[in-house]
Amino acid sequence: MFTSVLMIEKPLTSVDVEFVTTLHGDEPVSFVVLMQPRGDQDRLLRAIDDVALGELDEAVHETGDQGPAAAVRALEHSLASLRATGSQAVGQIVEDHPLDLLKSVVDGVNADEVIVLTAPHYVEEFFHRDWASRARHKVGVPVLKLFAHSEEAHSE
């Protein structure tokens, strides 16, 4: 069985689930999901990203349900969605030191790869401070960076 550690910051959409569960064809996949919600410390960076994406409304209204309960719901939704495809999936909320936890999880489950699935973060990516860039130097397995889909973009 192929083992992927999946780092996310928001609930997986149906498009995201289909994409990550079909990356390796018919090979069965086991996922360890690490949910790292974007916190208040990242509010300025999110606003800059929203402006860069032309989403001025989002930049002005940069709030939302981002507490611990929302993170737990997002993780539970994502795990259930992965399991519904027949994949194995376990996960946890990341509270501190996401890259240290990532490294220990990769080593602990003998992961084959890391998939970082986030919205674009242009400021962090430009300075190579995003999770994928930093993880590549730390985990010792291939790191795939994917951009998460928005459910609104696919609900027509």
CSV table of C-alpha atoms in Angstrom, one decimal:
chain,number,residue,atom,x,y,z
A,1,MET,CA,0.0,0.0,0.0
A,2,PHE,CA,1.2,3.5,-0.9
A,3,THR,CA,1.3,5.9,2.1
A,4,SER,CA,0.9,9.6,1.6
A,5,VAL,CA,1.1,12.3,4.3
A,6,LEU,CA,-1.3,15.0,3.3
A,7,MET,CA,-0.9,18.5,4.7
A,8,ILE,CA,-4.0,20.7,4.4
A,9,GLU,CA,-5.3,24.0,5.8
A,10,LYS,CA,-9.0,23.7,5.0
A,11,PRO,CA,-11.5,20.9,4.3
A,12,LEU,CA,-10.9,18.9,1.2
A,13,THR,CA,-13.3,19.5,-1.6
A,14,SER,CA,-14.7,16.7,-3.7
A,15,VAL,CA,-12.3,17.7,-6.5
A,16,ASP,CA,-9.3,17.6,-4.1
A,17,VAL,CA,-10.4,14.1,-2.9
A,18,GLU,CA,-10.8,12.8,-6.4
A,19,PHE,CA,-7.4,14.2,-7.4
A,20,VAL,CA,-5.3,12.9,-4.5
A,21,THR,CA,-7.0,9.5,-4.4
A,22,THR,CA,-6.3,8.9,-8.1
A,23,LEU,CA,-2.7,10.2,-8.3
A,24,HIS,CA,-1.4,6.6,-8.2
A,25,GLY,CA,-3.9,4.9,-10.4
A,26,ASP,CA,-5.4,1.7,-9.0
A,27,GLU,CA,-2.8,1.3,-6.2
A,28,PRO,CA,-4.4,1.4,-2.8
A,29,VAL,CA,-3.4,4.5,-0.8
A,30,SER,CA,-3.3,5.2,2.9
A,31,PHE,CA,-3.4,8.8,4.0
A,32,VAL,CA,-2.2,10.5,7.1
A,33,VAL,CA,-3.8,14.0,7.1
A,34,LEU,CA,-2.2,16.8,9.0
A,35,MET,CA,-4.7,19.7,9.3
A,36,GLN,CA,-2.8,23.0,9.9
A,37,PRO,CA,-5.4,25.8,10.0
A,38,ARG,CA,-4.2,29.2,9.0
A,39,GLY,CA,-4.1,31.3,12.2
A,40,ASP,CA,-4.4,34.9,13.1
A,41,GLN,CA,-0.6,35.3,12.6
A,42,ASP,CA,-1.2,34.7,8.9
A,43,ARG,CA,-4.0,37.2,8.5
A,44,LEU,CA,-1.8,39.8,6.7
A,45,LEU,CA,-0.3,37.2,4.4
A,46,ARG,CA,-3.8,35.9,3.5
A,47,ALA,CA,-4.9,39.4,2.8
A,48,ILE,CA,-1.9,40.0,0.5
A,49,ASP,CA,-2.6,36.7,-1.3
A,50,ASP,CA,-6.3,37.7,-1.8
A,51,VAL,CA,-5.2,41.0,-3.3
A,52,ALA,CA,-2.7,39.2,-5.6
A,53,LEU,CA,-5.5,36.9,-6.7
A,54,GLY,CA,-7.9,39.8,-7.4
A,55,GLU,CA,-10.2,38.8,-4.5
A,56,LEU,CA,-10.4,42.2,-2.9
A,57,ASP,CA,-13.7,41.4,-1.1
A,58,GLU,CA,-11.9,38.5,0.6
A,59,ALA,CA,-9.0,40.8,1.6
A,60,VAL,CA,-11.3,43.3,3.2
A,61,HIS,CA,-13.3,40.7,5.1
A,62,GLU,CA,-10.4,38.5,6.2
A,63,THR,CA,-12.2,36.7,9.1
A,64,GLY,CA,-14.2,33.6,9.5
A,65,ASP,CA,-14.6,30.5,11.5
A,66,GLN,CA,-11.0,29.5,12.1
A,67,GLY,CA,-11.1,28.3,15.7
A,68,PRO,CA,-10.2,24.9,17.0
A,69,ALA,CA,-13.7,23.5,16.5
A,70,ALA,CA,-13.7,24.5,12.9
A,71,ALA,CA,-10.3,22.8,12.4
A,72,VAL,CA,-11.7,19.6,14.0
A,73,ARG,CA,-14.8,19.7,11.7
A,74,ALA,CA,-12.6,20.3,8.6
A,75,LEU,CA,-10.4,17.4,9.5
A,76,GLU,CA,-13.3,15.0,10.2
A,77,HIS,CA,-14.9,16.0,6.9
A,78,SER,CA,-11.7,15.4,5.0
A,79,LEU,CA,-11.1,12.0,6.6
A,80,ALA,CA,-14.6,10.9,5.9
A,81,SER,CA,-14.3,12.1,2.3
A,82,LEU,CA,-11.1,10.1,1.8
A,83,ARG,CA,-12.5,7.0,3.4
A,84,ALA,CA,-15.6,7.2,1.2
A,85,THR,CA,-13.4,6.5,-1.8
A,86,GLY,CA,-12.1,3.3,-0.1
A,87,SER,CA,-8.8,4.8,1.0
A,88,GLN,CA,-7.5,4.5,4.5
A,89,ALA,CA,-7.3,7.8,6.3
A,90,VAL,CA,-6.2,9.0,9.8
A,91,GLY,CA,-5.3,12.5,10.8
A,92,GLN,CA,-4.7,15.1,13.4
A,93,ILE,CA,-4.7,18.8,14.0
A,94,VAL,CA,-1.3,20.5,13.9
A,95,GLU,CA,-1.0,23.0,16.7
A,96,ASP,CA,2.7,23.8,16.8
A,97,HIS,CA,5.8,23.2,14.7
A,98,PRO,CA,4.2,21.7,11.6
A,99,LEU,CA,7.4,20.7,9.9
A,100,ASP,CA,8.8,18.9,13.0
A,101,LEU,CA,5.5,17.0,13.2
A,102,LEU,CA,5.6,16.3,9.5
A,103,LYS,CA,9.0,14.8,9.7
A,104,SER,CA,8.1,12.6,12.7
A,105,VAL,CA,4.9,11.4,10.9
A,106,VAL,CA,6.8,10.6,7.7
A,107,ASP,CA,9.4,8.6,9.6
A,108,GLY,CA,6.8,7.0,11.9
A,109,VAL,CA,4.6,5.6,9.1
A,110,ASN,CA,7.4,5.1,6.6
A,111,ALA,CA,5.6,7.4,4.1
A,112,ASP,CA,6.2,7.3,0.4
A,113,GLU,CA,5.4,10.9,-0.2
A,114,VAL,CA,4.2,14.2,1.2
A,115,ILE,CA,1.4,16.1,-0.5
A,116,VAL,CA,1.0,19.7,0.5
A,117,LEU,CA,-2.5,20.9,-0.6
A,118,THR,CA,-3.1,24.6,0.1
A,119,ALA,CA,-4.4,27.7,-1.5
A,120,PRO,CA,-1.7,29.8,-3.3
A,121,HIS,CA,0.4,31.8,-0.8
A,122,TYR,CA,2.4,34.1,-3.1
A,123,VAL,CA,4.4,35.9,-0.5
A,124,GLU,CA,5.5,32.8,1.3
A,125,GLU,CA,6.2,31.0,-2.0
A,126,PHE,CA,8.2,33.9,-3.4
A,127,PHE,CA,10.5,33.6,-0.3
A,128,HIS,CA,10.4,29.8,-0.3
A,129,ARG,CA,8.8,29.9,3.2
A,130,ASP,CA,5.8,27.8,2.2
A,131,TRP,CA,5.3,24.3,3.6
A,132,ALA,CA,6.3,22.5,0.5
A,133,SER,CA,9.6,24.4,0.0
A,134,ARG,CA,10.5,24.0,3.6
A,135,ALA,CA,9.5,20.3,3.8
A,136,ARG,CA,11.6,19.4,0.8
A,137,HIS,CA,14.7,20.0,2.9
A,138,LYS,CA,13.4,18.1,5.9
A,139,VAL,CA,11.4,15.0,5.2
A,140,GLY,CA,13.6,12.8,2.9
A,141,VAL,CA,10.7,11.7,0.6
A,142,PRO,CA,9.2,13.4,-2.5
A,143,VAL,CA,7.1,16.5,-1.7
A,144,LEU,CA,4.2,17.3,-4.1
A,145,LYS,CA,2.7,20.7,-4.0
A,146,LEU,CA,-0.9,21.1,-5.2
A,147,PHE,CA,-3.3,23.9,-5.0
A,148,ALA,CA,-6.6,23.2,-3.3
A,149,HIS,CA,-9.8,23.8,-5.2
A,150,SER,CA,-12.6,26.0,-4.0
A,151,GLU,CA,-16.0,24.3,-3.8
A,152,GLU,CA,-17.7,27.5,-5.0
A,153,ALA,CA,-15.8,27.3,-8.3
A,154,HIS,CA,-17.4,23.9,-9.0
A,155,SER,CA,-20.9,24.4,-7.9
A,156,GLU,CA,-22.8,25.4,-10.9
